[in-house]
Amino acid sequence: MNLKKNLYKIKGFSLIELILTLVIAGILGAILFTLTSSHPLNSVQPLILLKKEATLINAMETVNAKYRNKLKTGYLDLDSFKNEINIIVKQIDPKINTSSYYILFDNNHQEIKDLISKRILKVELKKDDLIIVNIFTK
């Protein structure tokens, strides 16, 4: 009888308490892992994207300023301006890809390439997966 009383007096954790503790620790560990492993990486992505956007916008604004200056002085020649665009953009960021070509619109309002009249110049600046487009006219 004395042995039975001594067994009941032994303090410790039951199997259910141990399992619940492990489950709670696992859930907290998963939450902590999720917050520390993905959150800092995800918070950096918008900043990188914003920097790329700012670089593209800065490059296009510089091209726009050159265009406005040529319009103001009366020396606008779209052919020479088209050739200058790549030089202007590469001075800002050599990683920006430029594409400039003449366009016009058909009767269905669809854009087509123009090799004759050369009145509308379409300029595309691209960096990684971002593209900014502008149209210049005579």
mmCIF file of C-alpha atoms in Angstrom:
data_model
loop_
_atom_site.group_PDB
_atom_site.id
_atom_site.type_symbol
_atom_site.label_atom_id
_atom_site.label_comp_id
_atom_site.label_asym_id
_atom_site.label_seq_id
_atom_site.Cartn_x
_atom_site.Cartn_y
_atom_site.Cartn_z
ATOM 1 C CA MET A 1 0.000 0.000 0.000
ATOM 2 C CA ASN A 2 2.825 2.337 0.841
ATOM 3 C CA LEU A 3 4.305 1.755 -2.610
ATOM 4 C CA LYS A 4 1.068 2.787 -4.299
ATOM 5 C CA LYS A 5 0.902 6.026 -2.317
ATOM 6 C CA ASN A 6 4.484 6.849 -3.249
ATOM 7 C CA LEU A 7 3.759 6.336 -6.960
ATOM 8 C CA TYR A 8 0.906 8.811 -6.860
ATOM 9 C CA LYS A 9 3.046 11.423 -5.121
ATOM 10 C CA ILE A 10 5.677 11.424 -7.898
ATOM 11 C CA LYS A 11 5.333 14.672 -9.807
ATOM 12 C CA GLY A 12 5.874 14.873 -13.587
ATOM 13 C CA PHE A 13 4.258 15.511 -16.958
ATOM 14 C CA SER A 14 1.596 13.309 -18.417
ATOM 15 C CA LEU A 15 1.776 12.136 -22.016
ATOM 16 C CA ILE A 16 -1.014 14.554 -23.036
ATOM 17 C CA GLU A 17 0.827 17.523 -21.530
ATOM 18 C CA LEU A 18 3.991 16.535 -23.338
ATOM 19 C CA ILE A 19 2.191 16.175 -26.700
ATOM 20 C CA LEU A 20 0.411 19.535 -26.288
ATOM 21 C CA THR A 21 3.707 21.227 -25.445
ATOM 22 C CA LEU A 22 5.350 19.797 -28.560
ATOM 23 C CA VAL A 23 2.415 20.832 -30.784
ATOM 24 C CA ILE A 24 2.435 24.396 -29.429
ATOM 25 C CA ALA A 25 6.223 24.602 -29.816
ATOM 26 C CA GLY A 26 5.895 23.363 -33.408
ATOM 27 C CA ILE A 27 3.252 25.960 -34.258
ATOM 28 C CA LEU A 28 5.287 28.771 -32.706
ATOM 29 C CA GLY A 29 8.397 27.537 -34.512
ATOM 30 C CA ALA A 30 6.574 27.521 -37.850
ATOM 31 C CA ILE A 31 5.291 31.061 -37.272
ATOM 32 C CA LEU A 32 8.728 32.284 -36.246
ATOM 33 C CA PHE A 33 10.363 30.610 -39.245
ATOM 34 C CA THR A 34 7.811 32.152 -41.611
ATOM 35 C CA LEU A 35 8.298 35.629 -40.199
ATOM 36 C CA THR A 36 12.079 35.542 -40.148
ATOM 37 C CA SER A 37 12.737 33.737 -43.409
ATOM 38 C CA SER A 38 10.282 35.256 -45.857
ATOM 39 C CA HIS A 39 9.324 38.643 -44.483
ATOM 40 C CA PRO A 40 12.705 40.394 -44.793
ATOM 41 C CA LEU A 41 13.148 39.031 -48.311
ATOM 42 C CA ASN A 42 9.685 40.105 -49.362
ATOM 43 C CA SER A 43 10.151 43.576 -47.905
ATOM 44 C CA VAL A 44 13.280 44.116 -50.016
ATOM 45 C CA GLN A 45 11.572 43.262 -53.326
ATOM 46 C CA PRO A 46 9.389 46.411 -53.442
ATOM 47 C CA LEU A 47 12.456 48.554 -52.780
ATOM 48 C CA ILE A 48 14.375 46.927 -55.616
ATOM 49 C CA LEU A 49 11.381 47.362 -57.923
ATOM 50 C CA LEU A 50 11.011 50.997 -56.864
ATOM 51 C CA LYS A 51 14.674 51.670 -57.619
ATOM 52 C CA LYS A 52 14.327 50.151 -61.104
ATOM 53 C CA GLU A 53 11.187 52.211 -61.743
ATOM 54 C CA ALA A 54 12.895 55.386 -60.565
ATOM 55 C CA THR A 55 15.855 54.720 -62.855
ATOM 56 C CA LEU A 56 13.570 54.179 -65.859
ATOM 57 C CA ILE A 57 11.509 57.275 -65.078
ATOM 58 C CA ASN A 58 14.666 59.355 -64.639
ATOM 59 C CA ALA A 59 15.993 58.146 -67.992
ATOM 60 C CA MET A 60 12.714 58.896 -69.784
ATOM 61 C CA GLU A 61 12.465 62.322 -68.141
ATOM 62 C CA THR A 62 15.973 63.108 -69.370
ATOM 63 C CA VAL A 63 14.948 62.071 -72.891
ATOM 64 C CA ASN A 64 11.804 64.232 -72.565
ATOM 65 C CA ALA A 65 13.880 67.223 -71.460
ATOM 66 C CA LYS A 66 16.149 66.819 -74.485
ATOM 67 C CA TYR A 67 13.076 66.591 -76.750
ATOM 68 C CA ARG A 68 11.475 69.715 -75.219
ATOM 69 C CA ASN A 69 14.740 71.614 -75.570
ATOM 70 C CA LYS A 70 14.964 70.689 -79.260
ATOM 71 C CA LEU A 71 11.334 71.753 -79.768
ATOM 72 C CA LYS A 72 11.943 75.045 -77.995
ATOM 73 C CA THR A 73 15.021 75.914 -80.041
ATOM 74 C CA GLY A 74 13.436 74.761 -83.302
ATOM 75 C CA TYR A 75 16.115 72.171 -84.067
ATOM 76 C CA LEU A 76 14.011 69.036 -83.772
ATOM 77 C CA ASP A 77 14.964 66.336 -86.230
ATOM 78 C CA LEU A 78 13.420 63.031 -85.141
ATOM 79 C CA ASP A 79 16.082 60.982 -86.949
ATOM 80 C CA SER A 80 18.968 62.607 -85.074
ATOM 81 C CA PHE A 81 16.940 62.606 -81.855
ATOM 82 C CA LYS A 82 16.311 58.877 -82.298
ATOM 83 C CA ASN A 83 20.059 58.283 -82.539
ATOM 84 C CA GLU A 84 20.743 60.360 -79.407
ATOM 85 C CA ILE A 85 18.269 58.478 -77.210
ATOM 86 C CA ASN A 86 20.474 55.429 -76.668
ATOM 87 C CA ILE A 87 23.454 57.622 -75.747
ATOM 88 C CA ILE A 88 21.381 59.647 -73.261
ATOM 89 C CA VAL A 89 19.938 56.554 -71.604
ATOM 90 C CA LYS A 90 23.235 54.642 -71.382
ATOM 91 C CA GLN A 91 24.780 57.583 -69.491
ATOM 92 C CA ILE A 92 22.114 57.154 -66.806
ATOM 93 C CA ASP A 93 22.178 53.346 -66.599
ATOM 94 C CA PRO A 94 23.999 51.062 -69.037
ATOM 95 C CA LYS A 95 21.658 48.191 -68.105
ATOM 96 C CA ILE A 96 18.620 49.903 -69.650
ATOM 97 C CA ASN A 97 17.726 48.562 -73.081
ATOM 98 C CA THR A 98 16.351 51.076 -75.563
ATOM 99 C CA SER A 99 14.140 50.496 -78.537
ATOM 100 C CA SER A 100 12.997 53.317 -80.789
ATOM 101 C CA TYR A 101 11.136 53.053 -84.064
ATOM 102 C CA TYR A 102 8.608 54.958 -86.126
ATOM 103 C CA ILE A 103 4.955 54.014 -86.013
ATOM 104 C CA LEU A 104 1.634 54.991 -87.507
ATOM 105 C CA PHE A 105 -1.914 53.784 -87.032
ATOM 106 C CA ASP A 106 -4.023 51.981 -89.616
ATOM 107 C CA ASN A 107 -7.775 52.395 -90.199
ATOM 108 C CA ASN A 108 -8.524 49.986 -87.339
ATOM 109 C CA HIS A 109 -6.427 52.115 -84.963
ATOM 110 C CA GLN A 110 -3.787 49.398 -84.759
ATOM 111 C CA GLU A 111 -0.163 50.373 -84.396
ATOM 112 C CA ILE A 112 2.069 49.452 -87.338
ATOM 113 C CA LYS A 113 5.704 50.227 -88.105
ATOM 114 C CA ASP A 114 6.306 53.202 -90.357
ATOM 115 C CA LEU A 115 9.305 53.376 -92.652
ATOM 116 C CA ILE A 116 8.122 56.230 -94.878
ATOM 117 C CA SER A 117 6.568 59.262 -93.166
ATOM 118 C CA LYS A 118 8.556 59.021 -89.893
ATOM 119 C CA ARG A 119 6.278 61.384 -88.008
ATOM 120 C CA ILE A 120 5.659 59.425 -84.797
ATOM 121 C CA LEU A 121 8.625 58.034 -82.876
ATOM 122 C CA LYS A 122 7.911 55.365 -80.263
ATOM 123 C CA VAL A 123 10.559 54.925 -77.571
ATOM 124 C CA GLU A 124 10.652 51.987 -75.156
ATOM 125 C CA LEU A 125 13.016 51.775 -72.217
ATOM 126 C CA LYS A 126 13.311 48.367 -70.594
ATOM 127 C CA LYS A 127 15.117 47.186 -67.490
ATOM 128 C CA ASP A 128 14.577 43.564 -66.470
ATOM 129 C CA ASP A 129 10.797 43.106 -66.504
ATOM 130 C CA LEU A 130 9.826 46.804 -66.443
ATOM 131 C CA ILE A 131 9.038 48.808 -69.576
ATOM 132 C CA ILE A 132 8.276 52.491 -69.971
ATOM 133 C CA VAL A 133 6.984 53.815 -73.301
ATOM 134 C CA ASN A 134 6.763 57.317 -74.738
ATOM 135 C CA ILE A 135 5.761 58.752 -78.106
ATOM 136 C CA PHE A 136 7.406 61.754 -79.749
ATOM 137 C CA THR A 137 6.084 63.623 -82.793
ATOM 138 C CA LYS A 138 7.266 66.282 -85.202
#
